[in-house]
Amino acid sequence: MKDVKTNLKKNSFLPISMRHKPILPTLYAGIIVQLVAWFVFYVAWHESFAWRDFSSPSDENVAFGIVVIGIYCFYFVSYRRFYLERKPVRFFGFAVLFCLLSVVSEYYCVIDTIISHIPGSVPIEEYLDVVSYTKKDTIVSIFFRDLALFSIVGFGLIFRDALKYVKVQKEELAYWRERHSFQNEIEGHRRHEHFAGNLFNAYLAAHPGEQQDLAECLYLYNFSARNNTQAFYPLRQEVDFAKRLIAFYEKLYPEAVVYCQEKGDMPAVYILPLVTESLIGNMFKHGVTGQGGCMSVCFDYTNPDEVKMQFRNKVGPGRVFARRSGARGLDVLSRRLDLAYGKDAVLQWDFPGDEVVATLTIPV
């Protein structure tokens, strides 16, 4: 796993507000939490006879200190030195080593005191059996208890590291999304809005009578430039864009009439931007734009789980609709839909008679 602490210190990919965070308050809070936790554990250690059977306060304190030292050796050496440097074999090896050292140290610290409490008046054979049983029971009890403590601490550290790693990933992803969005905005302004705007303004100065049409053209052009990403936006913006694009095409083809219909109430959902542009453009590029073209666009919101868009137009006599290898619009649209929705979004083509019907279904 990635070195989270190193990332938090050297995450130059993050903005200044995210890089320079106060360290001392967090450090002090961590120390206080550890002291409280160890105090609670110390009280439980002395009050619960299920944890030990030393029958000596001094032995209990020494055994408790051995556990604390062992766990901090595990933390500073095994976890910080090897786990955070992505050396799992050494991490587990040293974790087991420190656990076994703690077990052996505790055992030799308390075993003499425990054996000294065995009555010496019993027969020698029975006394030796009791001593042997006591040694085995003591070492096994200490082993399982320390194994449980080291496991709890180890899994807790790994879980905390995983949370920090996910947090760093989210911060990095959010930062790069913001940066990419801003870069698109800059490029759109320079390459589309600013540059194209100057060209259109120069053209309008020479053709003042075409100001309204060129203004609408510039709006559609800028709208496409600003939303030419995979970032979702409200469905209402897409529908408004589609209607204005259809109206603009109708001005170019006065004999073409497009019937635009909406079924049901428009839901307040977000969808992929500019999914209608290629489909509407194909209606006018490849369809009949004269009288009898019978173009229609229908936005269907009746199904609460999906938004259905249907685009219908006629083709000229003897013409066959086909997706040419050089036409990138529909291929790019299909790839964008697959990237955003997987197999849940469906773009279907039907050819009833002399018509072409494109139906786009998007899950919401």
PDB file of C-alpha atoms in Angstrom, residues 137-267:
ATOM      1  CA  ASP A 137      -1.367 -22.991  31.081  1.00  0.00           C
ATOM      2  CA  THR A 138       0.546 -19.755  31.759  1.00  0.00           C
ATOM      3  CA  ILE A 139       2.433 -19.689  28.471  1.00  0.00           C
ATOM      4  CA  VAL A 140      -0.702 -20.542  26.472  1.00  0.00           C
ATOM      5  CA  SER A 141      -2.794 -17.908  28.271  1.00  0.00           C
ATOM      6  CA  ILE A 142      -0.158 -15.223  27.772  1.00  0.00           C
ATOM      7  CA  PHE A 143       0.296 -16.196  24.122  1.00  0.00           C
ATOM      8  CA  PHE A 144      -3.385 -15.953  23.185  1.00  0.00           C
ATOM      9  CA  ARG A 145      -3.887 -12.773  25.188  1.00  0.00           C
ATOM     10  CA  ASP A 146      -0.905 -10.998  23.603  1.00  0.00           C
ATOM     11  CA  LEU A 147      -1.807 -12.342  20.168  1.00  0.00           C
ATOM     12  CA  ALA A 148      -5.278 -10.819  20.572  1.00  0.00           C
ATOM     13  CA  LEU A 149      -3.813  -7.470  21.692  1.00  0.00           C
ATOM     14  CA  PHE A 150      -1.278  -7.303  18.857  1.00  0.00           C
ATOM     15  CA  SER A 151      -3.942  -8.340  16.333  1.00  0.00           C
ATOM     16  CA  ILE A 152      -6.346  -5.648  17.514  1.00  0.00           C
ATOM     17  CA  VAL A 153      -3.649  -2.982  17.342  1.00  0.00           C
ATOM     18  CA  GLY A 154      -2.325  -4.248  13.992  1.00  0.00           C
ATOM     19  CA  PHE A 155      -5.708  -4.422  12.281  1.00  0.00           C
ATOM     20  CA  GLY A 156      -6.595  -1.043  13.769  1.00  0.00           C
ATOM     21  CA  LEU A 157      -3.458   0.524  12.284  1.00  0.00           C
ATOM     22  CA  ILE A 158      -4.071  -1.079   8.886  1.00  0.00           C
ATOM     23  CA  PHE A 159      -7.699   0.093   8.926  1.00  0.00           C
ATOM     24  CA  ARG A 160      -6.628   3.632   9.863  1.00  0.00           C
ATOM     25  CA  ASP A 161      -4.042   3.595   7.099  1.00  0.00           C
ATOM     26  CA  ALA A 162      -6.648   2.427   4.596  1.00  0.00           C
ATOM     27  CA  LEU A 163      -8.963   5.287   5.602  1.00  0.00           C
ATOM     28  CA  LYS A 164      -6.151   7.817   5.201  1.00  0.00           C
ATOM     29  CA  TYR A 165      -5.222   6.328   1.853  1.00  0.00           C
ATOM     30  CA  VAL A 166      -8.792   6.595   0.608  1.00  0.00           C
ATOM     31  CA  LYS A 167      -9.003  10.160   1.915  1.00  0.00           C
ATOM     32  CA  VAL A 168      -5.794  11.143   0.098  1.00  0.00           C
ATOM     33  CA  GLN A 169      -7.074   9.520  -3.085  1.00  0.00           C
ATOM     34  CA  LYS A 170     -10.358  11.431  -2.847  1.00  0.00           C
ATOM     35  CA  GLU A 171      -8.550  14.713  -2.218  1.00  0.00           C
ATOM     36  CA  GLU A 172      -6.211  14.079  -5.121  1.00  0.00           C
ATOM     37  CA  LEU A 173      -9.074  13.092  -7.402  1.00  0.00           C
ATOM     38  CA  ALA A 174     -11.140  16.135  -6.409  1.00  0.00           C
ATOM     39  CA  TYR A 175      -8.160  18.420  -6.961  1.00  0.00           C
ATOM     40  CA  TRP A 176      -7.385  17.029 -10.405  1.00  0.00           C
ATOM     41  CA  ARG A 177     -11.050  17.182 -11.383  1.00  0.00           C
ATOM     42  CA  GLU A 178     -11.161  20.833 -10.383  1.00  0.00           C
ATOM     43  CA  ARG A 179      -7.909  21.499 -12.190  1.00  0.00           C
ATOM     44  CA  HIS A 180      -9.059  19.670 -15.323  1.00  0.00           C
ATOM     45  CA  SER A 181     -12.389  21.501 -15.289  1.00  0.00           C
ATOM     46  CA  PHE A 182     -10.654  24.854 -14.913  1.00  0.00           C
ATOM     47  CA  GLN A 183      -8.223  23.954 -17.695  1.00  0.00           C
ATOM     48  CA  ASN A 184     -11.161  23.153 -19.973  1.00  0.00           C
ATOM     49  CA  GLU A 185     -12.722  26.472 -19.033  1.00  0.00           C
ATOM     50  CA  ILE A 186      -9.497  28.329 -19.869  1.00  0.00           C
ATOM     51  CA  GLU A 187      -9.092  26.508 -23.159  1.00  0.00           C
ATOM     52  CA  GLY A 188     -12.752  27.046 -24.001  1.00  0.00           C
ATOM     53  CA  HIS A 189     -12.440  30.754 -23.342  1.00  0.00           C
ATOM     54  CA  ARG A 190      -9.227  31.159 -25.324  1.00  0.00           C
ATOM     55  CA  ARG A 191      -9.943  28.784 -28.149  1.00  0.00           C
ATOM     56  CA  HIS A 192     -13.711  29.135 -28.483  1.00  0.00           C
ATOM     57  CA  GLU A 193     -15.357  32.039 -26.682  1.00  0.00           C
ATOM     58  CA  HIS A 194     -12.626  34.666 -26.946  1.00  0.00           C
ATOM     59  CA  PHE A 195     -11.209  33.770 -30.357  1.00  0.00           C
ATOM     60  CA  ALA A 196     -14.503  32.806 -31.999  1.00  0.00           C
ATOM     61  CA  GLY A 197     -16.197  35.796 -30.403  1.00  0.00           C
ATOM     62  CA  ASN A 198     -13.702  38.182 -31.940  1.00  0.00           C
ATOM     63  CA  LEU A 199     -14.160  36.589 -35.348  1.00  0.00           C
ATOM     64  CA  PHE A 200     -17.948  36.751 -35.141  1.00  0.00           C
ATOM     65  CA  ASN A 201     -17.844  40.359 -33.913  1.00  0.00           C
ATOM     66  CA  ALA A 202     -15.637  41.303 -36.833  1.00  0.00           C
ATOM     67  CA  TYR A 203     -18.038  39.557 -39.205  1.00  0.00           C
ATOM     68  CA  LEU A 204     -21.050  41.273 -37.613  1.00  0.00           C
ATOM     69  CA  ALA A 205     -19.443  44.650 -38.147  1.00  0.00           C
ATOM     70  CA  ALA A 206     -19.503  43.938 -41.878  1.00  0.00           C
ATOM     71  CA  HIS A 207     -22.934  42.201 -41.861  1.00  0.00           C
ATOM     72  CA  PRO A 208     -25.085  43.958 -39.236  1.00  0.00           C
ATOM     73  CA  GLY A 209     -28.291  42.400 -40.550  1.00  0.00           C
ATOM     74  CA  GLU A 210     -27.239  38.890 -39.498  1.00  0.00           C
ATOM     75  CA  GLN A 211     -26.577  39.736 -35.890  1.00  0.00           C
ATOM     76  CA  GLN A 212     -29.379  37.633 -34.363  1.00  0.00           C
ATOM     77  CA  ASP A 213     -28.517  34.454 -36.263  1.00  0.00           C
ATOM     78  CA  LEU A 214     -24.820  34.774 -35.576  1.00  0.00           C
ATOM     79  CA  ALA A 215     -25.468  35.445 -31.900  1.00  0.00           C
ATOM     80  CA  GLU A 216     -27.461  32.213 -31.664  1.00  0.00           C
ATOM     81  CA  CYS A 217     -24.738  30.354 -33.539  1.00  0.00           C
ATOM     82  CA  LEU A 218     -22.114  31.722 -31.167  1.00  0.00           C
ATOM     83  CA  TYR A 219     -24.217  30.674 -28.150  1.00  0.00           C
ATOM     84  CA  LEU A 220     -24.551  27.097 -29.396  1.00  0.00           C
ATOM     85  CA  TYR A 221     -20.855  26.975 -30.217  1.00  0.00           C
ATOM     86  CA  ASN A 222     -19.826  28.253 -26.789  1.00  0.00           C
ATOM     87  CA  PHE A 223     -22.295  25.955 -25.025  1.00  0.00           C
ATOM     88  CA  SER A 224     -20.783  22.960 -26.809  1.00  0.00           C
ATOM     89  CA  ALA A 225     -17.252  24.099 -25.923  1.00  0.00           C
ATOM     90  CA  ARG A 226     -18.031  24.600 -22.226  1.00  0.00           C
ATOM     91  CA  ASN A 227     -19.736  21.235 -21.807  1.00  0.00           C
ATOM     92  CA  ASN A 228     -17.466  19.084 -23.935  1.00  0.00           C
ATOM     93  CA  THR A 229     -16.519  16.797 -21.020  1.00  0.00           C
ATOM     94  CA  GLN A 230     -17.813  13.720 -19.229  1.00  0.00           C
ATOM     95  CA  ALA A 231     -19.069  15.809 -16.288  1.00  0.00           C
ATOM     96  CA  PHE A 232     -22.838  15.427 -15.862  1.00  0.00           C
ATOM     97  CA  TYR A 233     -25.202  18.381 -15.880  1.00  0.00           C
ATOM     98  CA  PRO A 234     -28.985  18.865 -15.396  1.00  0.00           C
ATOM     99  CA  LEU A 235     -31.303  17.232 -17.913  1.00  0.00           C
ATOM    100  CA  ARG A 236     -33.076  20.563 -18.405  1.00  0.00           C
ATOM    101  CA  GLN A 237     -29.914  22.089 -19.895  1.00  0.00           C
ATOM    102  CA  GLU A 238     -29.674  19.275 -22.435  1.00  0.00           C
ATOM    103  CA  VAL A 239     -33.318  19.630 -23.466  1.00  0.00           C
ATOM    104  CA  ASP A 240     -33.020  23.425 -23.801  1.00  0.00           C
ATOM    105  CA  PHE A 241     -29.871  23.007 -25.874  1.00  0.00           C
ATOM    106  CA  ALA A 242     -31.602  20.458 -28.136  1.00  0.00           C
ATOM    107  CA  LYS A 243     -34.562  22.782 -28.726  1.00  0.00           C
ATOM    108  CA  ARG A 244     -32.337  25.752 -29.567  1.00  0.00           C
ATOM    109  CA  LEU A 245     -30.226  23.598 -31.869  1.00  0.00           C
ATOM    110  CA  ILE A 246     -33.350  22.361 -33.671  1.00  0.00           C
ATOM    111  CA  ALA A 247     -34.619  25.934 -33.999  1.00  0.00           C
ATOM    112  CA  PHE A 248     -31.290  27.019 -35.471  1.00  0.00           C
ATOM    113  CA  TYR A 249     -31.365  24.201 -38.034  1.00  0.00           C
ATOM    114  CA  GLU A 250     -34.943  25.114 -38.945  1.00  0.00           C
ATOM    115  CA  LYS A 251     -33.728  28.581 -39.894  1.00  0.00           C
ATOM    116  CA  LEU A 252     -31.157  27.030 -42.209  1.00  0.00           C
ATOM    117  CA  TYR A 253     -33.785  24.713 -43.726  1.00  0.00           C
ATOM    118  CA  PRO A 254     -37.030  26.726 -43.796  1.00  0.00           C
ATOM    119  CA  GLU A 255     -39.036  23.893 -45.385  1.00  0.00           C
ATOM    120  CA  ALA A 256     -38.035  21.402 -42.685  1.00  0.00           C
ATOM    121  CA  VAL A 257     -40.487  21.225 -39.803  1.00  0.00           C
ATOM    122  CA  VAL A 258     -39.510  19.371 -36.626  1.00  0.00           C
ATOM    123  CA  TYR A 259     -42.211  18.280 -34.199  1.00  0.00           C
ATOM    124  CA  CYS A 260     -40.784  18.417 -30.694  1.00  0.00           C
ATOM    125  CA  GLN A 261     -42.724  16.642 -27.937  1.00  0.00           C
ATOM    126  CA  GLU A 262     -42.255  15.966 -24.230  1.00  0.00           C
ATOM    127  CA  LYS A 263     -44.118  13.187 -22.416  1.00  0.00           C
ATOM    128  CA  GLY A 264     -44.502  13.371 -18.644  1.00  0.00           C
ATOM    129  CA  ASP A 265     -42.849  15.703 -16.182  1.00  0.00           C
ATOM    130  CA  MET A 266     -39.148  16.334 -16.594  1.00  0.00           C
ATOM    131  CA  PRO A 267     -37.279  14.803 -13.619  1.00  0.00           C
TER     132      PRO A 267
END
